[in-house]
PDB file of C-alpha atoms in Angstrom:
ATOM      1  CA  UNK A1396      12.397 -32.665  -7.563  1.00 43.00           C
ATOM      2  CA  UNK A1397       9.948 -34.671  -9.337  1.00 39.00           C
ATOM      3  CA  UNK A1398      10.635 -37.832 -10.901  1.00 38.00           C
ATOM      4  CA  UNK A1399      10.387 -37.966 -14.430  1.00 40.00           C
ATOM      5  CA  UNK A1400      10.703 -41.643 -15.402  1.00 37.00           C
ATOM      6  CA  UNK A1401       7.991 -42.740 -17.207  1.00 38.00           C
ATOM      7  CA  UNK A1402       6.467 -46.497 -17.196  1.00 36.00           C
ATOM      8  CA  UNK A1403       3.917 -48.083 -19.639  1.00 38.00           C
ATOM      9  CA  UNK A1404       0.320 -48.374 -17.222  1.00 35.00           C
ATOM     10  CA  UNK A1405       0.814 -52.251 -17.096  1.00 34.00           C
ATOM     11  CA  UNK A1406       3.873 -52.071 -15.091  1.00 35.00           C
ATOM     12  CA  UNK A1407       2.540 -48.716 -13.193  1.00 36.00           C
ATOM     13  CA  UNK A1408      -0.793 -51.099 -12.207  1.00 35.00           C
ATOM     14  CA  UNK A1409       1.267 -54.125 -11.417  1.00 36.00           C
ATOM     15  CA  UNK A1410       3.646 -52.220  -8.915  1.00 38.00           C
ATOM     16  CA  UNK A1411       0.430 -51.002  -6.729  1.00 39.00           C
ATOM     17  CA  UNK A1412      -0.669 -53.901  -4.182  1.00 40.00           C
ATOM     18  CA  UNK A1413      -4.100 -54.612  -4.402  1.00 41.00           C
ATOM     19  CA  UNK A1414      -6.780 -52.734  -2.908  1.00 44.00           C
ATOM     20  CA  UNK A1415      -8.272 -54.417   0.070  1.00 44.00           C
ATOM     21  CA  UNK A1416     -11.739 -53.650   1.681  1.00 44.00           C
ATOM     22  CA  UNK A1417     -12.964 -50.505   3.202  1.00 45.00           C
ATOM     23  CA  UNK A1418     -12.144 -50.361   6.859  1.00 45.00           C
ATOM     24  CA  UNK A1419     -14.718 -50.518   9.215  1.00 45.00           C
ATOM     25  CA  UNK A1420     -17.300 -47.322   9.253  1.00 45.00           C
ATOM     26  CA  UNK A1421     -15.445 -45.928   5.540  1.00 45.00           C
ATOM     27  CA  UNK A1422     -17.474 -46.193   2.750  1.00 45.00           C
ATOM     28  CA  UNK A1423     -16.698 -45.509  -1.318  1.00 44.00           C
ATOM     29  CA  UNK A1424     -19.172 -42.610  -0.987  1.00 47.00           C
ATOM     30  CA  UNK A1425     -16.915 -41.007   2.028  1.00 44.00           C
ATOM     31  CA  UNK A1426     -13.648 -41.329   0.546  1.00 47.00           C
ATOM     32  CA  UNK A1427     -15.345 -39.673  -2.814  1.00 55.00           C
ATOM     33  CA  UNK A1428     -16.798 -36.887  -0.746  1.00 64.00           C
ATOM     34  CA  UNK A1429     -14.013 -35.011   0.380  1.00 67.00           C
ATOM     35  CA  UNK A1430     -13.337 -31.865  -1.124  1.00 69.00           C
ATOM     36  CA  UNK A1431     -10.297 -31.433  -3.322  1.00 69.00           C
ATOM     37  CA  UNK A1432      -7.114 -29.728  -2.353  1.00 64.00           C
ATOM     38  CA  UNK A1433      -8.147 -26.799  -5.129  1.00 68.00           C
ATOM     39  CA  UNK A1434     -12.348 -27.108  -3.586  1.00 59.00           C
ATOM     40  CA  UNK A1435     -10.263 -26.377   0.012  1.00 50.00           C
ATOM     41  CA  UNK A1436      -8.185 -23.253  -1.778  1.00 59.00           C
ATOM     42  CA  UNK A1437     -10.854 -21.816  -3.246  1.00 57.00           C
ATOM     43  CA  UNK A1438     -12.812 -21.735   0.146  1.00 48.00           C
ATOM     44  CA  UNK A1439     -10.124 -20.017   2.201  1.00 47.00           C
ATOM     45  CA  UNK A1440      -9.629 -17.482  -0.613  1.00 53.00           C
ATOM     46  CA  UNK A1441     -13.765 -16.193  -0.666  1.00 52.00           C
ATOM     47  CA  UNK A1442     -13.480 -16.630   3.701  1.00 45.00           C
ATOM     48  CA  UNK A1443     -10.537 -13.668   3.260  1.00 48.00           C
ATOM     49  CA  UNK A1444     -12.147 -12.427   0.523  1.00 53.00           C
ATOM     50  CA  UNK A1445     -15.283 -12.134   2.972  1.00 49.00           C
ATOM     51  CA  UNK A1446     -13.754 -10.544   5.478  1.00 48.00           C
ATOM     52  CA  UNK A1447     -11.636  -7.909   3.820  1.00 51.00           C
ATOM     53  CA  UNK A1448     -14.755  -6.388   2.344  1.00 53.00           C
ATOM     54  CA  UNK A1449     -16.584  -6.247   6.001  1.00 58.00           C
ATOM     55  CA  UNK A1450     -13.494  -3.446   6.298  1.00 84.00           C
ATOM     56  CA  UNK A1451     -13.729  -0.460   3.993  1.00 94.00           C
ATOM     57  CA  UNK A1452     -10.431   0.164   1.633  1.00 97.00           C
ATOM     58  CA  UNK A1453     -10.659   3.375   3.708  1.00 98.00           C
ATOM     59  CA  UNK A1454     -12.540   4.448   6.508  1.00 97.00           C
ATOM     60  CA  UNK A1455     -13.444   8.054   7.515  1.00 97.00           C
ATOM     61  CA  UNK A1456     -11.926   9.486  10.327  1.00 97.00           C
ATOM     62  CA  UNK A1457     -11.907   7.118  13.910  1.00 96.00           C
ATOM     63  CA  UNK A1458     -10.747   8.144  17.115  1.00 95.00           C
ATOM     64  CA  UNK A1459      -7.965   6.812  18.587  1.00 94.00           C
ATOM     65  CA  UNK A1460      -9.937   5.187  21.642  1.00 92.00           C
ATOM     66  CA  UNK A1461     -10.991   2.998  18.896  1.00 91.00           C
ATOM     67  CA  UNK A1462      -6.930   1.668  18.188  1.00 90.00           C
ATOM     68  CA  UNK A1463      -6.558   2.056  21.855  1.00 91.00           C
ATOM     69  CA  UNK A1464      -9.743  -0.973  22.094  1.00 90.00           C
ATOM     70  CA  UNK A1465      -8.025  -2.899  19.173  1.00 87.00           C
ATOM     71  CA  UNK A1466      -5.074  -3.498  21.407  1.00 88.00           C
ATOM     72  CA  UNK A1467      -7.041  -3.640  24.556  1.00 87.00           C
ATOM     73  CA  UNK A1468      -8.744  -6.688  23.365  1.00 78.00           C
ATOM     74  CA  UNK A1469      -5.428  -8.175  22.606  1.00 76.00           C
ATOM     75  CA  UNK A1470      -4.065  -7.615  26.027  1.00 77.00           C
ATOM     76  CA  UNK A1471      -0.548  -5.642  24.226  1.00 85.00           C
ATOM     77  CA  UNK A1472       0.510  -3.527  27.296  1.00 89.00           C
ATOM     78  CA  UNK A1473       3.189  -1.952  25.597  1.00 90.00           C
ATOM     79  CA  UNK A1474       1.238  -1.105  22.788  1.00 92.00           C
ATOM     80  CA  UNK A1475      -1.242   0.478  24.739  1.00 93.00           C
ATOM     81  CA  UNK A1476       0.840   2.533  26.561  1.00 94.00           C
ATOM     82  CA  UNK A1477       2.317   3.841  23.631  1.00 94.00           C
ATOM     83  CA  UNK A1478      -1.658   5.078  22.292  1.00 94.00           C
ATOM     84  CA  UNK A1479      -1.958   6.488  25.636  1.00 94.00           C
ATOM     85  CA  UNK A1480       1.175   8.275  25.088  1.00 94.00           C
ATOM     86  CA  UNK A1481      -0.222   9.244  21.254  1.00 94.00           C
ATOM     87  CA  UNK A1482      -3.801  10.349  22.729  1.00 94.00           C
ATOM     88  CA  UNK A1483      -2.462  12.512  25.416  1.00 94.00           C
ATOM     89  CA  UNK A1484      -0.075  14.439  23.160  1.00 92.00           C
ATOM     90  CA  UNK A1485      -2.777  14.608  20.438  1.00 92.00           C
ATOM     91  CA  UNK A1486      -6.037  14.251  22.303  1.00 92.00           C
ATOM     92  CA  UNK A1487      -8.508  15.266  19.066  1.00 93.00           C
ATOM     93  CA  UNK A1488      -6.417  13.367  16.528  1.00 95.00           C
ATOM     94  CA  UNK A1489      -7.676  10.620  14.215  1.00 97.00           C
ATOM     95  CA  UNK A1490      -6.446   7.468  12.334  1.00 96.00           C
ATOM     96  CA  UNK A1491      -8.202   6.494   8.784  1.00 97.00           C
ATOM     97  CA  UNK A1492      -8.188   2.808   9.107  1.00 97.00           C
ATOM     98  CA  UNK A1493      -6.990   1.364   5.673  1.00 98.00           C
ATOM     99  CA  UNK A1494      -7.671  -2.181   4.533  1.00 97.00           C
ATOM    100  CA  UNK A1495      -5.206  -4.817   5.102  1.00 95.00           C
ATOM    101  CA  UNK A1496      -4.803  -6.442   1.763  1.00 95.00           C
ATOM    102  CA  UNK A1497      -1.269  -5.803   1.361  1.00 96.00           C
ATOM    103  CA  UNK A1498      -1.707  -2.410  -0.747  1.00 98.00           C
ATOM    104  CA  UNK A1499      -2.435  -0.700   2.459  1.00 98.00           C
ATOM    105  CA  UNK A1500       0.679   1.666   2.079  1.00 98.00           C
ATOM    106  CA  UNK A1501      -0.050   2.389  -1.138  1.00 98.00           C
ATOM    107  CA  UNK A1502      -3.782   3.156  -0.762  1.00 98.00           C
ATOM    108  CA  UNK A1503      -2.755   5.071   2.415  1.00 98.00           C
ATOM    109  CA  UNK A1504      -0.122   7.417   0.430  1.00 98.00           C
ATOM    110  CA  UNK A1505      -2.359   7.604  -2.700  1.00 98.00           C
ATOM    111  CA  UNK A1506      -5.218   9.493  -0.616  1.00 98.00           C
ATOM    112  CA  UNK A1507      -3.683  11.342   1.649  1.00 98.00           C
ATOM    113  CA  UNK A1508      -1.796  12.676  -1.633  1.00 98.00           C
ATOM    114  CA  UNK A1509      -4.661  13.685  -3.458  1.00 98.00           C
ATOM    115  CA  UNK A1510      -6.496  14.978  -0.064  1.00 98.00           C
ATOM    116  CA  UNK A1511      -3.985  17.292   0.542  1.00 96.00           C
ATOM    117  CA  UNK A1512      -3.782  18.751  -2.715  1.00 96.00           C
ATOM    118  CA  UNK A1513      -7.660  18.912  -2.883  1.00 96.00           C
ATOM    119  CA  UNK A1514      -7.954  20.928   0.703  1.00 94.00           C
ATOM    120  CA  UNK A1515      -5.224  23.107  -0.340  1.00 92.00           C
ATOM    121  CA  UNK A1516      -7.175  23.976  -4.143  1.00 92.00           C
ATOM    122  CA  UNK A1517     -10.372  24.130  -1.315  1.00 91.00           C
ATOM    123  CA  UNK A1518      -8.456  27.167   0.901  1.00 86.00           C
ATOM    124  CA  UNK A1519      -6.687  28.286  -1.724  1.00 70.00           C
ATOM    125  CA  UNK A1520      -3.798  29.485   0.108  1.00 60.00           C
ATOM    126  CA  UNK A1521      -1.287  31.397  -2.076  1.00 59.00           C
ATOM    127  CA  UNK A1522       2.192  29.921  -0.462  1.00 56.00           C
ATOM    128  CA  UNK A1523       0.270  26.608  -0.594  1.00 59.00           C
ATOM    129  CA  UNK A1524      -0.860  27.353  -4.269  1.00 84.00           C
ATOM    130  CA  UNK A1525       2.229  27.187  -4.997  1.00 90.00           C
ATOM    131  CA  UNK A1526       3.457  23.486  -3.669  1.00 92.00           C
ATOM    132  CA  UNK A1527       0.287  22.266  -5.214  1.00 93.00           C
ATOM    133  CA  UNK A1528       0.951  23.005  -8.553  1.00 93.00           C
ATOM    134  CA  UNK A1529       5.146  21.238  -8.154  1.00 94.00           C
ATOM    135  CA  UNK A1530       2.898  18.224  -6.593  1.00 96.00           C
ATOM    136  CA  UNK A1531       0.705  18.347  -9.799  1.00 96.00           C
ATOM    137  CA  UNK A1532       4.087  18.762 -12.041  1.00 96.00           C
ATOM    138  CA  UNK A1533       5.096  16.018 -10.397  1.00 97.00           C
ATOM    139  CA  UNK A1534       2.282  13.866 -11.249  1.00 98.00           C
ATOM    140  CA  UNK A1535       2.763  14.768 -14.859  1.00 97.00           C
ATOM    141  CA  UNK A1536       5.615  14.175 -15.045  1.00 97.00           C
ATOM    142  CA  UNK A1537       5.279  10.514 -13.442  1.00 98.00           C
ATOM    143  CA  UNK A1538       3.354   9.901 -16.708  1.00 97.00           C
ATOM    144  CA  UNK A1539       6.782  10.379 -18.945  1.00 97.00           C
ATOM    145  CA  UNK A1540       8.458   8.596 -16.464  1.00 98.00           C
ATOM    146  CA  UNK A1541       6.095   5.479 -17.156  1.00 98.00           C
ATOM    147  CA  UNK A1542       6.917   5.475 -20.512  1.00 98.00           C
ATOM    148  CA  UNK A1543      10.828   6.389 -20.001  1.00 98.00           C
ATOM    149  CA  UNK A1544      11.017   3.027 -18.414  1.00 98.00           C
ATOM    150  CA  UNK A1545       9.404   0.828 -20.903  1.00 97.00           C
ATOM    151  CA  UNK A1546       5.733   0.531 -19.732  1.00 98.00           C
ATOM    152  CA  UNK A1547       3.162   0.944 -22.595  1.00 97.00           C
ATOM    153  CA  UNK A1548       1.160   4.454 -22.694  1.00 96.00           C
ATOM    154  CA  UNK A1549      -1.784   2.724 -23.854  1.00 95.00           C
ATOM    155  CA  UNK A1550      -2.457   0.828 -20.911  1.00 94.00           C
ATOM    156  CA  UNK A1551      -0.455   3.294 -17.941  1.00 97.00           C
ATOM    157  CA  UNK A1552      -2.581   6.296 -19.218  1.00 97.00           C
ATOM    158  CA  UNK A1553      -5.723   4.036 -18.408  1.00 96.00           C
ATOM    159  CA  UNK A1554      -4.493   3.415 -14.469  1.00 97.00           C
ATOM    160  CA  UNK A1555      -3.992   7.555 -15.022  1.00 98.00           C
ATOM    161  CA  UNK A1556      -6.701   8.900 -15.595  1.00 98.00           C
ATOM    162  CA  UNK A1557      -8.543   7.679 -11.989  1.00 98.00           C
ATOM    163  CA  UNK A1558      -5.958   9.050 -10.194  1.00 98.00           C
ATOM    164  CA  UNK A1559      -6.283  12.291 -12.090  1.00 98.00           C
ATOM    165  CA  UNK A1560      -9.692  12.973 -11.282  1.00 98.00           C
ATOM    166  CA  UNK A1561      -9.231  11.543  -7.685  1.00 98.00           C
ATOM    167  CA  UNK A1562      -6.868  14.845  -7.685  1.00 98.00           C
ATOM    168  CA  UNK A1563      -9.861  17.115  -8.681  1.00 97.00           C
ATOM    169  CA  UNK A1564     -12.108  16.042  -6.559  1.00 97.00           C
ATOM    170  CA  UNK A1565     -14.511  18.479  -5.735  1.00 96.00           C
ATOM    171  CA  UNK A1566     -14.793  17.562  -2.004  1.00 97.00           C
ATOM    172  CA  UNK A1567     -12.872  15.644   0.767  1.00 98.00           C
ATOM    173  CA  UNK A1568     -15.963  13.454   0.706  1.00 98.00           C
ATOM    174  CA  UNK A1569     -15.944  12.687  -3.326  1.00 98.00           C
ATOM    175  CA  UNK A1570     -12.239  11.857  -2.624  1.00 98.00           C
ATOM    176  CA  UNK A1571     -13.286   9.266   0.308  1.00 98.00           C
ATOM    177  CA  UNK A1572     -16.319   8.060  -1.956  1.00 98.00           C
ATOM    178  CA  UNK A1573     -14.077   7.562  -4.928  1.00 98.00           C
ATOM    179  CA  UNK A1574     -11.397   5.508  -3.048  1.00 98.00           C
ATOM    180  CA  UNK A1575     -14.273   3.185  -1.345  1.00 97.00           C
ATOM    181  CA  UNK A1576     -14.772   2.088  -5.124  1.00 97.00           C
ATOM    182  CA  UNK A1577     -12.788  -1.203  -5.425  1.00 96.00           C
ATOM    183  CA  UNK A1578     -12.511  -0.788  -9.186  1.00 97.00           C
ATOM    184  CA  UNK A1579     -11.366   3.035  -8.949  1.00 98.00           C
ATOM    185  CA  UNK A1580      -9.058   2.314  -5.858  1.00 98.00           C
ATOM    186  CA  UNK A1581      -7.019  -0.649  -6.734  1.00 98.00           C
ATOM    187  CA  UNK A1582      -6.536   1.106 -10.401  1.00 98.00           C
ATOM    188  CA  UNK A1583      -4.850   4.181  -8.471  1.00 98.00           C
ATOM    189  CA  UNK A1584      -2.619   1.407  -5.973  1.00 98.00           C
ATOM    190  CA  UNK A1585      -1.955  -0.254  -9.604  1.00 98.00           C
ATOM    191  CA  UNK A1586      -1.023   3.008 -11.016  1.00 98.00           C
ATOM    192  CA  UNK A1587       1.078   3.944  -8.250  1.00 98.00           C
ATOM    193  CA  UNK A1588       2.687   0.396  -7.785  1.00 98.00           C
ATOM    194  CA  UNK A1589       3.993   1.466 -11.597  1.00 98.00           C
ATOM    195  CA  UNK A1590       5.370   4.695 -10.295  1.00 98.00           C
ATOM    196  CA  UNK A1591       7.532   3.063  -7.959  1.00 98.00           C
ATOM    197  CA  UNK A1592       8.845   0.386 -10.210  1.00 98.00           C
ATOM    198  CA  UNK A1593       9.190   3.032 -12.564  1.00 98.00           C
ATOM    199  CA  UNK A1594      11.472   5.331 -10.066  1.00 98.00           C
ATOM    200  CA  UNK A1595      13.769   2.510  -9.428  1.00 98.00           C
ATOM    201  CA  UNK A1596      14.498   1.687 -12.907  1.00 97.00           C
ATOM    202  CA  UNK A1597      15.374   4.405 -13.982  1.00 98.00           C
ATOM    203  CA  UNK A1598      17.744   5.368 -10.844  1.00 97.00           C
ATOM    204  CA  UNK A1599      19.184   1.836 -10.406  1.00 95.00           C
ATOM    205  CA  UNK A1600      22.287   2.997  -9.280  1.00 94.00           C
ATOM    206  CA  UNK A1601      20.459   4.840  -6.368  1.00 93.00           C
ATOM    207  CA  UNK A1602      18.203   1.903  -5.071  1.00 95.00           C
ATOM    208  CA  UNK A1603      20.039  -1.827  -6.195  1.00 93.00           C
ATOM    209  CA  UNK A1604      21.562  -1.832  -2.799  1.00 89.00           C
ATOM    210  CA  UNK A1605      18.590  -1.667  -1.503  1.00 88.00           C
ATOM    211  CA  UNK A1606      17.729  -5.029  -2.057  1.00 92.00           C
ATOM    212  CA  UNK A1607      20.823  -7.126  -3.128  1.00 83.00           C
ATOM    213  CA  UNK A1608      20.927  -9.277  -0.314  1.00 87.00           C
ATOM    214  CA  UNK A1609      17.435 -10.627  -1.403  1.00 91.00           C
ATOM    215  CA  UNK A1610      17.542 -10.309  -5.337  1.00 94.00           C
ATOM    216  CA  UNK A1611      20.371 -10.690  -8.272  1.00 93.00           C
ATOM    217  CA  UNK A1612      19.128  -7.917  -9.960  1.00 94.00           C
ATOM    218  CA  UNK A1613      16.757  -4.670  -9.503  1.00 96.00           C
ATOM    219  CA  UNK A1614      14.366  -5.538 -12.021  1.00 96.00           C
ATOM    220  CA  UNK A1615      13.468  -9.302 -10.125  1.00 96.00           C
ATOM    221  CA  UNK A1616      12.919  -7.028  -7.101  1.00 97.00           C
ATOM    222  CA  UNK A1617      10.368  -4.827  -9.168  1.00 98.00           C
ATOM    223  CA  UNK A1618       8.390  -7.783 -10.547  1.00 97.00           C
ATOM    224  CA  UNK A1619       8.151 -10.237  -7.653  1.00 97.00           C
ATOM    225  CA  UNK A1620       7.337  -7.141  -5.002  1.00 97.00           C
ATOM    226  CA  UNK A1621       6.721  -3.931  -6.601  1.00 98.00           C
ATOM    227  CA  UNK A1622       4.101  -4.357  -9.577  1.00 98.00           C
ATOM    228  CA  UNK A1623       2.453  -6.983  -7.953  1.00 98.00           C
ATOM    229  CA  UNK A1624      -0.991  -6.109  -5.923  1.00 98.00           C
ATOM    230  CA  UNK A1625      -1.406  -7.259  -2.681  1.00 97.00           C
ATOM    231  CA  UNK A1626       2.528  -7.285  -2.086  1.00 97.00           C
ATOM    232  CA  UNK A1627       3.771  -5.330   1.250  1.00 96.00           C
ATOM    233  CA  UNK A1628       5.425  -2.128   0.836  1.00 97.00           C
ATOM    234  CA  UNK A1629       8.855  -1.737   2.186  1.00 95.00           C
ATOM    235  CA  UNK A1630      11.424   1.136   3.330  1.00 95.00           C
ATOM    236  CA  UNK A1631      12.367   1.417  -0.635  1.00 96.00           C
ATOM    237  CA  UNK A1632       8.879   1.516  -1.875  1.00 97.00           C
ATOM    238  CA  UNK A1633       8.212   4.541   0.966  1.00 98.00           C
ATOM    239  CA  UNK A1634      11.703   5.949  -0.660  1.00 97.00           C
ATOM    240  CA  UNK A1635      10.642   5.932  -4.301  1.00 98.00           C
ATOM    241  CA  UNK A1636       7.350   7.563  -3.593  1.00 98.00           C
ATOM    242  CA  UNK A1637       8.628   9.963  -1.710  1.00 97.00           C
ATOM    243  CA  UNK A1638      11.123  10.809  -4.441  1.00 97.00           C
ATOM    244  CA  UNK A1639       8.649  10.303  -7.007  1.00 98.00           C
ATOM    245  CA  UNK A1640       5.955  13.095  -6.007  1.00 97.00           C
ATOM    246  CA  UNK A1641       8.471  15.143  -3.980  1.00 95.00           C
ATOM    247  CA  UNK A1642       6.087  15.222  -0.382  1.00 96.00           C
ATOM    248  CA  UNK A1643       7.866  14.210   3.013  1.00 96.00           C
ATOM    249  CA  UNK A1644       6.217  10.765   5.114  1.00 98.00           C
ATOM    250  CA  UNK A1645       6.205  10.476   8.575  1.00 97.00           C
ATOM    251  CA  UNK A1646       6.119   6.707   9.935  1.00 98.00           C
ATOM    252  CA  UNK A1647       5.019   6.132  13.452  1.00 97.00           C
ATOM    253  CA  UNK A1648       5.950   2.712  14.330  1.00 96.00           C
ATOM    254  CA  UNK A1649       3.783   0.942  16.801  1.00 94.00           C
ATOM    255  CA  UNK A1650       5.854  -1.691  17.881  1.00 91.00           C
ATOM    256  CA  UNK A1651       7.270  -3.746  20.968  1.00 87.00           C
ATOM    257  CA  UNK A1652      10.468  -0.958  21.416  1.00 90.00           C
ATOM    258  CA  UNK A1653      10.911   0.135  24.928  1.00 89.00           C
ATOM    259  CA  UNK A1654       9.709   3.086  25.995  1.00 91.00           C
ATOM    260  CA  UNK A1655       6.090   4.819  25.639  1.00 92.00           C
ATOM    261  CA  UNK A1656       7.109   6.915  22.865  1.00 93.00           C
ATOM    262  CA  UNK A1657       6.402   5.654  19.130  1.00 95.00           C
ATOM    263  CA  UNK A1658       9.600   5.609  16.830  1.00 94.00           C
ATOM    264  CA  UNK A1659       8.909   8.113  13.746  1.00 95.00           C
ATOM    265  CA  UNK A1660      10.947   7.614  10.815  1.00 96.00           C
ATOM    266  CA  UNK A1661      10.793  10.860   8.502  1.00 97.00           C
ATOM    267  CA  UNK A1662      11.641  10.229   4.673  1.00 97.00           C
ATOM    268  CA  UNK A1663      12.541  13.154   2.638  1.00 96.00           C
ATOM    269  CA  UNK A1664      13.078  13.732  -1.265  1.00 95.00           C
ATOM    270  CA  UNK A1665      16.414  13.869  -2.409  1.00 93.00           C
ATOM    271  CA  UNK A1666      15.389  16.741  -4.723  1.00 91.00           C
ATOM    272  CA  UNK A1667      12.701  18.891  -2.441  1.00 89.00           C
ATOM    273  CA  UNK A1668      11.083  21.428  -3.660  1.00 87.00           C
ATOM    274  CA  UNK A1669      12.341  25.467  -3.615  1.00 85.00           C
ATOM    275  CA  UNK A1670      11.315  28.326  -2.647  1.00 80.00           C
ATOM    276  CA  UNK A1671       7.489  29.125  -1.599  1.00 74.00           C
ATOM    277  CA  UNK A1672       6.469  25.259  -2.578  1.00 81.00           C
ATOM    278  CA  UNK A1673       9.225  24.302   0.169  1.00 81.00           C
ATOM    279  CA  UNK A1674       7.231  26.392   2.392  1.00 76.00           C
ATOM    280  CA  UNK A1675       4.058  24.856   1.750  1.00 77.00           C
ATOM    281  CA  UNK A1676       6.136  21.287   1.651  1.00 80.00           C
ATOM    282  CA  UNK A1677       6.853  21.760   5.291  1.00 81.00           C
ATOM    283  CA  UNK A1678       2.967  21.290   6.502  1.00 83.00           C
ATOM    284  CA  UNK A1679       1.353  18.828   3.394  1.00 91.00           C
ATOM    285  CA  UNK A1680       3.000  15.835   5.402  1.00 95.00           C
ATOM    286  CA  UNK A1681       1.885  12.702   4.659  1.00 98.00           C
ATOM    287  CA  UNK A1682       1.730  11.100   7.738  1.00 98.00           C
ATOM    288  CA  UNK A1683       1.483   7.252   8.573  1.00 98.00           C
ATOM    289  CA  UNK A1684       0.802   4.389  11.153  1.00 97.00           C
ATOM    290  CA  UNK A1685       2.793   1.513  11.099  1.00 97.00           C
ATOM    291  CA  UNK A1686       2.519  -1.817  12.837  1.00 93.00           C
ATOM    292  CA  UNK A1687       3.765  -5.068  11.637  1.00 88.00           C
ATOM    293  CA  UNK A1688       2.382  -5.821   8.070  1.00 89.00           C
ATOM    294  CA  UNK A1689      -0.039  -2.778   7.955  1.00 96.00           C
ATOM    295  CA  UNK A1690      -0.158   1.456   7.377  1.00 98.00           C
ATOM    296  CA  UNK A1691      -2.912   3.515   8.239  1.00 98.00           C
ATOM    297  CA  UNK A1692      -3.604   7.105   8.164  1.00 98.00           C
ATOM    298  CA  UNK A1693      -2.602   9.219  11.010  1.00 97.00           C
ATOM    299  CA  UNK A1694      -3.503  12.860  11.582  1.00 97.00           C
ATOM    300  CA  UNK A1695      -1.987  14.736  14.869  1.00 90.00           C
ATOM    301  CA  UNK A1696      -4.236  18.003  15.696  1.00 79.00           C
TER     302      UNK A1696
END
């Protein structure tokens, strides 16, 4: 705690010994030189800054030789073995390497979303016709849902409207372009971010014990880690989305278990859909790669 006494500057200057001379080699000009604690701050935060935009928000599709290389470099054994086990199973999958700025999950979910429902509208698959439009009613209905919890139409409706046209894209490739946009890409994480919080406020009951052993209440949870940017997702994020849009995730887990096998966690809505939309729910899987701190896309073929 700091102190808060307060002394008149005579008796602060009197308390300080004198200054004595420079030691030997230090000069006034080198003591004056050195960059301030906020020059140092600033520095580290363009070096990140730099390197986060050498890596696209999200990439096209990469082989998995190239994950396989990541780890490789690393020397992870057991994390290799588990790729092998991944490329073997799945030898012409692909992983769409998302940026690691801490809205990775989001950015992940938010395209895949919108790429599924844009190359089902492309094929235009009647059974699959029909879980695209309880996706879209979904997303319209996230809009009321905004507003039922106490967020202001006027500025949710502006995070909206790029996620609606990232929805009618006319082209998996105008959907990649459009999330490579910083601007257009961290307004549809924003948007989505609100979703979420948006979800668990208005089904408290459901989520609070979710996070009770780290927050007094729901809504502290929502506004140190959920409408944040650049905040991790966790399991209850994954949950809320999932709930909110009504799609199933997949998450792989590279990590140090035993075995050569990834761990896949499979979240479900609590309210799926029915009838020919379940059918088509059942393939539009959103599907995700986790390792500590980051998602990326996965795609098994």
């Amino acid at each position: 705690m700091k102190d808060t006494t307060t002394t008149d500057a005579t008796t602060t200057a009197a308390a300080q010994p004198t200054a004595g001379p420079p030691a030997a080699g230090a000069t006034a000009d080198s003591v004056d030189d050195r960059p301030s604690d906020e020059a140092i701050l600033a520095y580290e935060r363009s070096l990140k800054e730099t390197l986060l935009a050498s890596h696209p928000l999200v990439s096209a599709p990469l082989p998995y030789a190239l994950l396989a290389a990541e780890y490789a470099a690393a020397d992870s054994p057991l994390f290799l073995a588990k790729i092998a086990s991944l490329t073997a199973d799945h030898p012409d999958g692909t992983l769409r390497a998302v940026r690691k700025d801490g809205n990775c999950f989001f950015r992940a979910f938010g395209f895949r979303l919108c790429e599924l429902v844009v190359t089902d509208r492309l094929r235009a698959a009647p059974s699959s016709s029909q879980w695209r439009t309880a996706v879209l009613r979904r997303v319209e209905e996230s809009r009321q849902a905004l507003k039922s919890a106490g967020y202001d139409p006027i500025v949710t409706e502006d995070f909206f409207e790029p996620f609606d046209e990232a929805l009618k894209a006319e082209s998996v490739d105008a959907l990649l372009e459009k999330f490579q946009i910083e601007y257009i890409s961290d307004t549809i994480v924003c948007y989505l971010r609100l979703v979420t919080a948006a979800t668990l406020k208005l089904n408290e009951d459901l989520y609070s014990a979710f996070i009770l052993d780290k927050y007094p209440t729901l809504n502290d949870f929502i506004g140190a880690e959920v409408e944040p940017m650049n905040i991790e997702a966790d399991h209850i994020h994954i949950v809320a989305m999932v709930n909110a849009f009504g799609v199933n995730v997949l998450v792989d887990n590279l990590d140090l278990s035993a075995g050569t096998n990834m761990n896949v966690h499979d979240f479900s809505p609590f309210e799926p859909f029915e009838g020919e939309a379940a059918a088509g729910a059942k393939e539009k899987v959103i599907e995700l790669l986790y390792r500590p701190g980051h998602y990326d896309l996965l795609y098994r073929k």
